[in-house]
Coordinates of C-alpha atoms and ligand atoms in Angstrom, one line a residue:
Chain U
X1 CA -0.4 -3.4 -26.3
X2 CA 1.4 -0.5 -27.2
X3 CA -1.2 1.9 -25.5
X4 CA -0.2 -1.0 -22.2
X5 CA 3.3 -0.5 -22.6
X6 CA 3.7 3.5 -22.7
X7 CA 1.4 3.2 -19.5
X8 CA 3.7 1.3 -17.7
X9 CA 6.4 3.0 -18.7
X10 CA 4.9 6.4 -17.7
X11 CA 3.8 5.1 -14.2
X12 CA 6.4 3.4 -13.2
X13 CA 9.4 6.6 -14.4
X14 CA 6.6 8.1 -11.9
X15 CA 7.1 5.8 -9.0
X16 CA 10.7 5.4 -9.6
X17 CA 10.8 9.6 -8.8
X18 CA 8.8 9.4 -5.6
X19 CA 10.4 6.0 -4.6
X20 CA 13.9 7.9 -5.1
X21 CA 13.2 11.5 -3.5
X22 CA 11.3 9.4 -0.1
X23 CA 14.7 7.0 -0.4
X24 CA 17.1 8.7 1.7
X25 CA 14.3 10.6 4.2
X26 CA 15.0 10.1 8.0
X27 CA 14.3 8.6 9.7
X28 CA 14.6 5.0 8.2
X29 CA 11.6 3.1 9.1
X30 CA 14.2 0.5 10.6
X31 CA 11.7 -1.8 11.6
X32 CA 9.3 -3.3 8.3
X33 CA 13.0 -2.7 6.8
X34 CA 14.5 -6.2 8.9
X35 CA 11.1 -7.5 8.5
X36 CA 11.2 -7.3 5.0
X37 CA 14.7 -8.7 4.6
X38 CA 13.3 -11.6 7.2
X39 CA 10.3 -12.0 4.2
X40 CA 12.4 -11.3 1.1
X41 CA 15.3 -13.9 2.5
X42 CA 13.7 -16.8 3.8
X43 CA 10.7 -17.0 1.0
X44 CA 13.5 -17.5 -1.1
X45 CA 16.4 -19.3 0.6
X46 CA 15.4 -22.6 0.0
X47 CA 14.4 -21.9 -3.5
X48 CA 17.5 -20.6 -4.4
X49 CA 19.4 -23.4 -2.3
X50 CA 18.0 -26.2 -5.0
X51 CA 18.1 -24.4 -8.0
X52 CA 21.6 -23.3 -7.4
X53 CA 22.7 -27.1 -6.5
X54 CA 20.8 -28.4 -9.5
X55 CA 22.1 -25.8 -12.1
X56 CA 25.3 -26.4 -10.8
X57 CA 25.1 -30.1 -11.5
X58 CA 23.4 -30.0 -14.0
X59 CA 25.7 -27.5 -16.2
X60 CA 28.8 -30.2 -15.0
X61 CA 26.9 -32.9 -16.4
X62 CA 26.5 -31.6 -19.6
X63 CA 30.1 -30.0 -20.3
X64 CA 31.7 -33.1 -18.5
X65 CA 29.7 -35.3 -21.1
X66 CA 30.9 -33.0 -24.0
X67 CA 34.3 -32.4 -23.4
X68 CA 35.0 -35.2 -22.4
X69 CA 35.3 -36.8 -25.6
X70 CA 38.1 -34.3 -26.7
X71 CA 39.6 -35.0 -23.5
X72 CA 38.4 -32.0 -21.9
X73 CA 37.0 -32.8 -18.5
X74 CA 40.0 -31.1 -16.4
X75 CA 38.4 -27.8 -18.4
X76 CA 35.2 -28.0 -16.5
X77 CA 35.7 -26.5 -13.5
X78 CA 36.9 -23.1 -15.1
X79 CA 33.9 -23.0 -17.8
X80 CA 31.5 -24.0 -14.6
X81 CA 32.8 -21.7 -12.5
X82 CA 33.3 -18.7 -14.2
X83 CA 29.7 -19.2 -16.2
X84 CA 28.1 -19.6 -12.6
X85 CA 29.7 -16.3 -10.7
X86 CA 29.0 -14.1 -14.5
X87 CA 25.8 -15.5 -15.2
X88 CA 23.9 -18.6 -13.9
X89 CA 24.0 -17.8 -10.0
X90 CA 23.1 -14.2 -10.8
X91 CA 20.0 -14.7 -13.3
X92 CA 18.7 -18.1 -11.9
X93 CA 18.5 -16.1 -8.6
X94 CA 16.6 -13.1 -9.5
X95 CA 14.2 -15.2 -11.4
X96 CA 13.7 -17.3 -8.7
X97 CA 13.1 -13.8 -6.4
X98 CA 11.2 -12.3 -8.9
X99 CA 8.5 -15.4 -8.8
X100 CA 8.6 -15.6 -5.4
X101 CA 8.8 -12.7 -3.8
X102 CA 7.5 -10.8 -6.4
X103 CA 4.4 -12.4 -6.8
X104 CA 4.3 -12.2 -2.9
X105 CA 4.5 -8.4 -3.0
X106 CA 1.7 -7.4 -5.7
X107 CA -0.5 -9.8 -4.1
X108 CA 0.0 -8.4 -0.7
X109 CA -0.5 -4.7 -1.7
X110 CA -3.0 -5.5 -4.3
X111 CA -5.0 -6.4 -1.5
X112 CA -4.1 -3.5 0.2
X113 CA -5.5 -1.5 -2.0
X114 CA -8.5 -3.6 -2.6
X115 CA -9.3 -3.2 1.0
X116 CA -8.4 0.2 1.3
X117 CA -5.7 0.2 3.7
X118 CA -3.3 2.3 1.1
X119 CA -6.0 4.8 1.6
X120 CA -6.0 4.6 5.1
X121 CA -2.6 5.4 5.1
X122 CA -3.0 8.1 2.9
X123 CA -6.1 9.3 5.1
X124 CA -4.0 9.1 8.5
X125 CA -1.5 11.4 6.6
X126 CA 1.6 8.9 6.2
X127 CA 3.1 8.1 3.1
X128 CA 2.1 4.3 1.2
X129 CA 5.9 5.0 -0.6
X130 CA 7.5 5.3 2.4
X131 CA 6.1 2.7 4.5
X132 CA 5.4 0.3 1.8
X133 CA 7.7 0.3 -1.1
X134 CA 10.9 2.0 -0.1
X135 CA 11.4 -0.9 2.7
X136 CA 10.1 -3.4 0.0
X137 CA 13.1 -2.0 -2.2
X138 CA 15.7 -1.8 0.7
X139 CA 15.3 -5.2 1.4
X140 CA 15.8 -6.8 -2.6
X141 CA 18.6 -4.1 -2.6
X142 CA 20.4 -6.2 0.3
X143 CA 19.1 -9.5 0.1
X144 CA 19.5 -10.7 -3.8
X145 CA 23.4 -9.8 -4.1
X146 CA 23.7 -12.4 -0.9
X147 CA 21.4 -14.2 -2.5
X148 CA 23.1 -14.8 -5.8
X149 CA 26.6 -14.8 -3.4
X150 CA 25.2 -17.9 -1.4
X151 CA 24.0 -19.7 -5.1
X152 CA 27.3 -18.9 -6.1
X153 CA 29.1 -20.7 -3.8
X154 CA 26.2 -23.6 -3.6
X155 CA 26.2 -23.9 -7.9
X156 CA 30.0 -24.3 -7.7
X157 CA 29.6 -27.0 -4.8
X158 CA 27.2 -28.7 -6.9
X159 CA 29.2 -28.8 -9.6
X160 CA 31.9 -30.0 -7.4
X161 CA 30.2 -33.2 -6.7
X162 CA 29.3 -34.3 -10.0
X163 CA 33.1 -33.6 -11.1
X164 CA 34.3 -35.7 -8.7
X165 CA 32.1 -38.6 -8.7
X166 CA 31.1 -38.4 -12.6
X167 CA 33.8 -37.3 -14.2
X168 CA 36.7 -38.8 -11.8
X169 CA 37.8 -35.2 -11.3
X170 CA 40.1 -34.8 -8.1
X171 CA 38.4 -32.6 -5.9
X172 CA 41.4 -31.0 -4.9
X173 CA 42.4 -30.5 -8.8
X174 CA 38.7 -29.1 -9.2
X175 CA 38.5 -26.4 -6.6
X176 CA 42.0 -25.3 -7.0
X177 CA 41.2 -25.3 -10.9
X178 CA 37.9 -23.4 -10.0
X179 CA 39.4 -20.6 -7.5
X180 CA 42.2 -19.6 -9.2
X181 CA 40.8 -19.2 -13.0
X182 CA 38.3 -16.6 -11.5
X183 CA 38.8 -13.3 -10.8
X184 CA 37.5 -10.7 -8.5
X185 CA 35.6 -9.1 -11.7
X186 CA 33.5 -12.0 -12.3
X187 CA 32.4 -11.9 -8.7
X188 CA 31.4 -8.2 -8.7
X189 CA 29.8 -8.7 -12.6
X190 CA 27.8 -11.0 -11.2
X191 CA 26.7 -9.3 -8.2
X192 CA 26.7 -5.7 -9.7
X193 CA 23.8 -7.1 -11.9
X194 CA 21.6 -8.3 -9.3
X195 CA 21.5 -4.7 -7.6
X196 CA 19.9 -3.7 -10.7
X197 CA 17.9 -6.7 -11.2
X198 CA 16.7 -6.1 -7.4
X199 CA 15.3 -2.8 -8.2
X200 CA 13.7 -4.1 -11.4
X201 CA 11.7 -6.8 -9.0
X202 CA 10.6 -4.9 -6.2
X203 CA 9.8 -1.8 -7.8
X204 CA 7.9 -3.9 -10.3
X205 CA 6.1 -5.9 -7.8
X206 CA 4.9 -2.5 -6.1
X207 CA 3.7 -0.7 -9.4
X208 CA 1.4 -3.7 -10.4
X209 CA 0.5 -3.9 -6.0
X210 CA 0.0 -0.3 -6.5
X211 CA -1.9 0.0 -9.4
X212 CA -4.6 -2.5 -8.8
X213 CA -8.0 -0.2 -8.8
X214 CA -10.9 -2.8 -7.2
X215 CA -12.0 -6.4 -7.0
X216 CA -9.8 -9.8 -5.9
X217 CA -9.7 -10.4 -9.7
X218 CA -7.4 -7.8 -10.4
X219 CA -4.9 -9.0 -7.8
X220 CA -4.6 -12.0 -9.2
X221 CA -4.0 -10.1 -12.6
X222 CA -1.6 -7.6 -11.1
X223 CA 0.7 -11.1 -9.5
X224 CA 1.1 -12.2 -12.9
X225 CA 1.6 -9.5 -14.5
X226 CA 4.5 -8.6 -11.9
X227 CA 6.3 -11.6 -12.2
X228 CA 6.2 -11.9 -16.2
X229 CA 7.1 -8.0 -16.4
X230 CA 9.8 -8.8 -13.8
X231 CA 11.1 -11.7 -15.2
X232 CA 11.6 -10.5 -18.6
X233 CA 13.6 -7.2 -17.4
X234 CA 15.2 -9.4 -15.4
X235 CA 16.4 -11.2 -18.8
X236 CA 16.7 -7.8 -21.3
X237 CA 18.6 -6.2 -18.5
X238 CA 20.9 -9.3 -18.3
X239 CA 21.7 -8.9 -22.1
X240 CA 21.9 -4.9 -22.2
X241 CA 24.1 -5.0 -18.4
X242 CA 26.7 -7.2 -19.7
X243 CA 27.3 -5.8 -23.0
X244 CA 27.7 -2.5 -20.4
X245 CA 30.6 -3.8 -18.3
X246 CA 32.3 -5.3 -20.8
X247 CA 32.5 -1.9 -22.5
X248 CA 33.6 -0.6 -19.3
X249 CA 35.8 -3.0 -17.4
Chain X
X1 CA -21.6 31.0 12.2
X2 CA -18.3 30.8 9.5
X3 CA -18.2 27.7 6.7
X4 CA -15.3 25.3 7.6
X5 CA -15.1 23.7 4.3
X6 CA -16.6 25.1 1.6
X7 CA -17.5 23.0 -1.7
X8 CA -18.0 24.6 -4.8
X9 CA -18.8 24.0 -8.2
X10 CA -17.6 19.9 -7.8
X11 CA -17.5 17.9 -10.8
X12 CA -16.1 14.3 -10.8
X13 CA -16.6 11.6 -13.3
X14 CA -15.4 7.7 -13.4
X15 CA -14.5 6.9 -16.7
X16 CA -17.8 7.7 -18.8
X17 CA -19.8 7.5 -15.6
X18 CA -20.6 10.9 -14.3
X19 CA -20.7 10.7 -10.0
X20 CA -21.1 14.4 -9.3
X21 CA -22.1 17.1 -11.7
X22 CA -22.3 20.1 -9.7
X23 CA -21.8 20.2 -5.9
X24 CA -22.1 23.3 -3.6
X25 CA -22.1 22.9 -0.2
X26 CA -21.0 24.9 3.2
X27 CA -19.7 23.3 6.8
X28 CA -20.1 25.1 9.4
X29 CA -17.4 25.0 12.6
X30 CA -18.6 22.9 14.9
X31 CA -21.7 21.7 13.4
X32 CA -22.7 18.2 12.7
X33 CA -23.9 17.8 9.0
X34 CA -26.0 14.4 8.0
X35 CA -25.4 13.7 4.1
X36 CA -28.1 11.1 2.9
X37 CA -29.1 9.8 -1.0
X38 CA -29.1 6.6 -2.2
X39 CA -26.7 3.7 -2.7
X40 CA -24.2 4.6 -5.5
X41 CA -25.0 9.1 -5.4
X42 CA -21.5 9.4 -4.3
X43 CA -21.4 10.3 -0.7
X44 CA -18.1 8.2 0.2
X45 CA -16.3 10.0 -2.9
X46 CA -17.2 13.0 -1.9
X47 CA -15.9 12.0 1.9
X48 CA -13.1 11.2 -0.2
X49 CA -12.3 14.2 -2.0
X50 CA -12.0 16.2 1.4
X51 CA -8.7 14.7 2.6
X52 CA -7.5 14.5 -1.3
X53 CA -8.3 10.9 -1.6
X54 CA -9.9 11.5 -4.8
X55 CA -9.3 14.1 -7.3
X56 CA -12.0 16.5 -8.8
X57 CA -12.4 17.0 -12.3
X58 CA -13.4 20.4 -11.7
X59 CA -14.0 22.6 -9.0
X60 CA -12.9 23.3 -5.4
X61 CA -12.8 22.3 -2.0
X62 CA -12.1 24.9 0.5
X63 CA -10.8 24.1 4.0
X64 CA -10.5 27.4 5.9
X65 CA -10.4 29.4 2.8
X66 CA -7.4 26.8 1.4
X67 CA -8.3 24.8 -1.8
X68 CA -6.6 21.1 -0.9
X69 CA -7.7 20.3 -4.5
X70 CA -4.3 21.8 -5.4
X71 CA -2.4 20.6 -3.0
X72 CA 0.4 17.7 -3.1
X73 CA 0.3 14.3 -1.2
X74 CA 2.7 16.1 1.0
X75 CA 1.0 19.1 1.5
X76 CA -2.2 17.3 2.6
X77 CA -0.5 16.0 5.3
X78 CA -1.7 19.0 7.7
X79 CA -5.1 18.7 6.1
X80 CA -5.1 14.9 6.9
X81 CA -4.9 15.5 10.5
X82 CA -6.9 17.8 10.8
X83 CA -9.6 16.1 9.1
X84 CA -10.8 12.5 10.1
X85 CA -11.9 9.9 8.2
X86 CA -13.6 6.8 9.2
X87 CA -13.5 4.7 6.5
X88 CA -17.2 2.6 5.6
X89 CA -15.2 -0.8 6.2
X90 CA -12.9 0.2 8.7
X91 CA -9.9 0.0 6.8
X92 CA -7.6 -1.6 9.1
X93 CA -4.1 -2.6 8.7
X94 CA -4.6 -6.9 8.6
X95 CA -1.1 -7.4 9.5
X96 CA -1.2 -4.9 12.2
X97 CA -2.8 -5.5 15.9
X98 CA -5.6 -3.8 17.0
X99 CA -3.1 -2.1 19.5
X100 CA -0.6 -1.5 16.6
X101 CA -3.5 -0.2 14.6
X102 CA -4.4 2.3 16.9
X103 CA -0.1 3.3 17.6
X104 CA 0.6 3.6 14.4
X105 CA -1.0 7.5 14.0
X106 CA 0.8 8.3 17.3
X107 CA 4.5 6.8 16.3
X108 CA 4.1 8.6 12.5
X109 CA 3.2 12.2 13.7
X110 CA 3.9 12.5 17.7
X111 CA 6.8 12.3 19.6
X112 CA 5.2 10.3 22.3
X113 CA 7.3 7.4 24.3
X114 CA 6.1 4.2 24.0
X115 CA 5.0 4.3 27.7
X116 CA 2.8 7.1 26.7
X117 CA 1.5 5.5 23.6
X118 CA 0.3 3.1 25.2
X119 CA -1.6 4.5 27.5
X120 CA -3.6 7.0 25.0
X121 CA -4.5 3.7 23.2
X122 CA -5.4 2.0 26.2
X123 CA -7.4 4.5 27.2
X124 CA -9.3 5.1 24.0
X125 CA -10.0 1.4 23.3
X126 CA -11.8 1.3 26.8
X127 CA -13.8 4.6 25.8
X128 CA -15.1 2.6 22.8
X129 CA -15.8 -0.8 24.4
X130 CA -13.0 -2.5 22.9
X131 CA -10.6 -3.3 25.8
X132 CA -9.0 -6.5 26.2
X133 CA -8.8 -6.9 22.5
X134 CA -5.4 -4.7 22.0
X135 CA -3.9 -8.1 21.2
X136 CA -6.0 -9.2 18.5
X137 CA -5.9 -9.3 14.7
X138 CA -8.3 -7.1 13.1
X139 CA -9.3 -10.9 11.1
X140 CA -11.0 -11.7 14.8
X141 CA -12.6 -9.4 15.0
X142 CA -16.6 -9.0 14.4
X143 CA -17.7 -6.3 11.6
X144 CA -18.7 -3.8 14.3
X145 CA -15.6 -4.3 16.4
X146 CA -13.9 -3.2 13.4
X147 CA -15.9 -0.4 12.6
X148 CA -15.5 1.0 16.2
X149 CA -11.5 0.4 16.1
X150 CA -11.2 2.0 12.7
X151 CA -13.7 4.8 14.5
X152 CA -11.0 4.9 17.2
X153 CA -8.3 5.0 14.8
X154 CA -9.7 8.3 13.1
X155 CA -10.1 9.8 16.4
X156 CA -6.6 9.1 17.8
X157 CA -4.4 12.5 17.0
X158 CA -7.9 14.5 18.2
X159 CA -9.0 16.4 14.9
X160 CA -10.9 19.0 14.3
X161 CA -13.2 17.8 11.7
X162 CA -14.1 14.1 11.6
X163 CA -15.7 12.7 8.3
X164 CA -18.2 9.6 9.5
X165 CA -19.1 7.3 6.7
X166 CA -22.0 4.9 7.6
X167 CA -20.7 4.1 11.1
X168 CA -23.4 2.4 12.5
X169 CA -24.7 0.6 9.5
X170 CA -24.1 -3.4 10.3
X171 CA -24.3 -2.9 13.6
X172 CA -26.8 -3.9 16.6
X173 CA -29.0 -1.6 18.3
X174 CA -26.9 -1.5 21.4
X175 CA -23.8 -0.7 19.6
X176 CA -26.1 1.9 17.3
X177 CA -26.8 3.7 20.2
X178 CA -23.4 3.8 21.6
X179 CA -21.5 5.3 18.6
X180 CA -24.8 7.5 18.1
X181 CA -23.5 9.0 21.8
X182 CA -20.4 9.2 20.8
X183 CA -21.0 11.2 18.0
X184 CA -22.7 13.4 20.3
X185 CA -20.4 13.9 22.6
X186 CA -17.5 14.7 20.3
X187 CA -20.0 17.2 18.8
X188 CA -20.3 18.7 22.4
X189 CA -16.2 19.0 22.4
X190 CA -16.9 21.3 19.6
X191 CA -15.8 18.8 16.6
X192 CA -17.4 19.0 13.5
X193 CA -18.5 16.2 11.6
X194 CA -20.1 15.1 9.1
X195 CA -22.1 12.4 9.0
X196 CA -23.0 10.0 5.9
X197 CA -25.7 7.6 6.8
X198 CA -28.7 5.4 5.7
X199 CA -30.2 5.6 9.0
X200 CA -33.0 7.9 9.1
X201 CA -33.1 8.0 13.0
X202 CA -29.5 8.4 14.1
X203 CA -29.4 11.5 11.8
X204 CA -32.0 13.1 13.1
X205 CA -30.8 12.7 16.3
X206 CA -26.9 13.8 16.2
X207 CA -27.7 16.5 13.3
X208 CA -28.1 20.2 13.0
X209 CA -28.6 19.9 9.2
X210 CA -29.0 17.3 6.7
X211 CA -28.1 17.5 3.2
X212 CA -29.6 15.2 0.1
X213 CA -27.3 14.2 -2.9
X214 CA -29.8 13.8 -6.4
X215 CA -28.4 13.7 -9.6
X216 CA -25.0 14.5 -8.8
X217 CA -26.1 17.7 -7.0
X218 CA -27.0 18.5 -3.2
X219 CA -31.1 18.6 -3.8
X220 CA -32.2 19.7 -0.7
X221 CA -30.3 21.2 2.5
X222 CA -32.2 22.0 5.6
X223 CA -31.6 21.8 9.4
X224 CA -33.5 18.9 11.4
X225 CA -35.6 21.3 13.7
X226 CA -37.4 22.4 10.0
X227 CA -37.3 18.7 8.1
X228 CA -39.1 17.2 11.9
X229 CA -41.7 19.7 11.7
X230 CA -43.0 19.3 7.7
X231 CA -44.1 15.9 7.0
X232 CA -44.1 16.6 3.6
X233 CA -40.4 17.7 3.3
X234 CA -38.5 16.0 0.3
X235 CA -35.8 14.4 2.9
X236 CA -39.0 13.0 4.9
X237 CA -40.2 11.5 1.9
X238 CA -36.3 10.0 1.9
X239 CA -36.9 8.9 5.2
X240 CA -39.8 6.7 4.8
X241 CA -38.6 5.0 1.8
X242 CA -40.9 7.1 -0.5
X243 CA -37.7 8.1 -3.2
X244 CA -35.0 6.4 -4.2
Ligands
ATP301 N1 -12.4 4.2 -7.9 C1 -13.5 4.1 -8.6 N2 -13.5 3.8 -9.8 C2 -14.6 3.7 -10.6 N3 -15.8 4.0 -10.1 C3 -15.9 4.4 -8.8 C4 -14.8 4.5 -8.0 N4 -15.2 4.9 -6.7 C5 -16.5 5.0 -6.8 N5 -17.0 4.7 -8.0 C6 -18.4 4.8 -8.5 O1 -18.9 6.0 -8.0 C7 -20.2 5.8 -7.6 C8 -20.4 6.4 -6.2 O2 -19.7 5.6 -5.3 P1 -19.7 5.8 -3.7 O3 -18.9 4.7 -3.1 O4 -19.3 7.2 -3.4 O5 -21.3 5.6 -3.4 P2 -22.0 5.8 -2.0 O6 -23.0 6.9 -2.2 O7 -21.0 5.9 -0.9 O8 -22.8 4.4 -1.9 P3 -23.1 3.5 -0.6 O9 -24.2 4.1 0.1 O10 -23.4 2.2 -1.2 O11 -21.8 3.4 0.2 C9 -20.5 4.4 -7.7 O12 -21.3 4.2 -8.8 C10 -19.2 3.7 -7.9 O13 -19.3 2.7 -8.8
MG302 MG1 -20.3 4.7 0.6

């Protein structure tokens, strides 16, 4: 386990240095980039359109019930809100990505590899970095901030509905109660962590893609290990990032 | 005439399982070199190790006088094209048509317009009885369509050296005999290949020399014109199913 974990740790501070010095080389391979973002955004729009609505309601129900028997339903909105935009629409989102498109990815280059079309890219003198992962990453890197963004505004409509035909809540009362406890801060919290929490995913998803050696079975090994592996920095990172900003905002 | 690539002292191992124990071996400019043994000696490593797809645990490979052992993915990339290789299962991009296949050489390392693309593709797909089916997913395609595109593929920025593993095995006669020629004639454009293969007859037609892996090492070496005339040669034996 140990001997597993200094591995990883050791091949993926590798691919992070080749992933980061092909990064900014010209010129951008424009192309699998939109077609990525096309892959990364619609696998998971959906996904993150019902879990976003459900948390949303969900979390209402609950506090509604709670408070309410100290007389603290007009509270909801602001603990809603502001837990959705710091942490709920953020995290809820990247695990959702991470499943999805994660597993996506390390099955797709895992059979790549396992049908040597990594090494024909290699053999043809192109770079599997450049034409595989760095777009890969580009496109988490743009398309989970939105992501989270869109599951913000979806969780809060969510919970808007429940407030107002639960908990008697007027909607006017709610969204002004909503809008004006939160601050620009909570927005960019939220979203700051899913540019990390995109890298985490994709260049998770690659490593495992990356690093399968032969045979279907390993690909099927190398999905799951990306999305638990994923999942969990996903979750540490969650911890570790906003003990970070608090220190520093 | 002068060794091209030059193999010397190469030692690679998988794990516990030793592949290669000590390889030496010269290619000649412009030859055409057959490299026969059995299934599992090695051969498509050792293709392998000639564009730096592999690693050796000891050793060198020398192409004109410059050991690419050393060398860095980056620094290979001259190497790469330079020296072709057409991969045993093709090894064609599956979300990629045939055309797109075939472009994606020219678009990485050319400056060509997409007009011209087009036509060098065109062109080459007809040369290896393959046009009409720029359109196509390599998925529909049969086993020796796809070995002749990934041939094509190899053959698109015109290298020097072009690294042939088991091309015509799978395929029918007729097909067979048409990569045979073209083997030939890219050997009459002064290319030099070499050529790993299991059958016996297309070797000894499109070689100068053949070369027999054993053990790990290269057991026997010897050109055609002296393995045709001595029944009793160790690479005849090969041929007629006498060794393994
Ligand atoms: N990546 C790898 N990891 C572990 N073992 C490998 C790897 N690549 C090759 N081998 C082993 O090396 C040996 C030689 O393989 P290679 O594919 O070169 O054989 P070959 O001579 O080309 O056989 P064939 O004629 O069947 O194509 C095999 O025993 C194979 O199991
Ligand atoms: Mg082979």
């Amino acid at each position: 386990m140990t001997e597993e974990i200094l591995i990883f740790l050791g091949g993926f501070g590798l691919l992070v240095r080749t992933v980061s010095s092909e990064f900014w080389r010209r010129p951008f391979e424009i192309r699998l980039i939109i077609e990525q973002i096309f892959h990364v955004g619609s696998r998971s729009l959906p996904l993150i359109l019902i879990t976003a609505l459900s948390t949303g309601m969900v979390m209402t129900l609950q506090f509604g019930i709670g408070l309410a028997k100290f007389g603290g339903a007009p509270y909801v909105p602001k603990i809603v809100a502001l837990s959705i935009l710091r942490e709920m629409g953020p995290v809820f989102t990247s695990l959702m990505v991470a499943a999805r498109v994660g597993a996506g990815m390390a099955s797709e280059i895992g059979s790549m590899v396992v049908t040597q079309q990594i090494d024909a890219m290699r053999a043809l003198g192109t770079s599997p970095i450049r034409k595989i992962v760095v777009p890969r990453v580009i496109a988490c890197l743009i398309c989970l901030p939105l992501l989270a963004a869109i599951a913000n505004v979806i969780g809060i409509l969510g919970s808007l509905i429940v407030g107002t035909n639960e908990l008697q809540l007027d909607p006017q009362f709610f969204l002004l109660k909503a809008v004006t406890t939160l601050k620009v801060s909570d927005w960019t919290s939220g979203i700051g962590k899913c540019v990390f929490f995109s890298l985490f995913i994709s260049l998770t998803a690659c490593y495992f893609g990356l690093n399968v050696k032969q045979g279907t079975k390993e690909v099927g090994l190398a999905t799951t290990r990306a999305v638990v592996v994923s999942s969990m920095l996903v979750l540490i990172g969650d911890f570790l990032l906003t003990k970070l900003f608090f220190i520093l905002f | 005439m002068p060794a091209l690539i030059e193999i010397q002292n190469f030692e690679k191992s998988f794990g516990t399982k030793k592949v290669h124990e000590d390889i030496n071996l010269d290619i000649r400019q412009g030859e055409c070199l057959g490299l026969i043994g059995g299934s599992g000696t090695g051969k498509s490593v050792l293709l392998r190790s000639l564009i730096g797809l592999e690693r050796p645990d000891r050793g060198q490979i020398l192409v004109d006088g410059i050991d690419i052992t050393k060398l860095t993915e980056k620094e290979l990339i001259p190497v790469r094209k330079r020296v072709a290789y057409a991969f045993q299962g093709g090894a064609l991009f599956d979300s990629m048509t045939v055309f797109e296949n075939l472009a994606y050489p020219l678009r990485a390392h050319t400056d060509l317009t997409p007009r011209q693309i087009s036509e060098k593709v065109m062109k080459l797909l007809s040369d290896f009885g393959l046009a009409g089916n720029d359109k196509l997913l390599p998925a529909s395609l049969s086993g020796g369509m796809q070995k002749r595109v990934g041939l094509a593929r190899a053959m698109i920025l015109n290298p020097d050296v072009i690294l042939y593993d088991e091309p015509t095995a799978g395929l029918d006669p007729f097909n067979t005999t048409k990569i045979q020629d073209m083997i030939l004639r890219l050997k009459q454009m002064g290319k030099t290949g070499i050529l790993v293969t299991h059958d016996m007859p297309v070797a000894f037609k499109v070689c100068d020399r053949i070369a027999m892996l054993e053990n790990g090492r290269i057991g026997v070496v010897d050109t055609v014109e002296t393995i045709l005339k001595n029944q009793d040669h160790p690479i005849m034996h090969f041929a007629h199913g006498e060794v393994a």
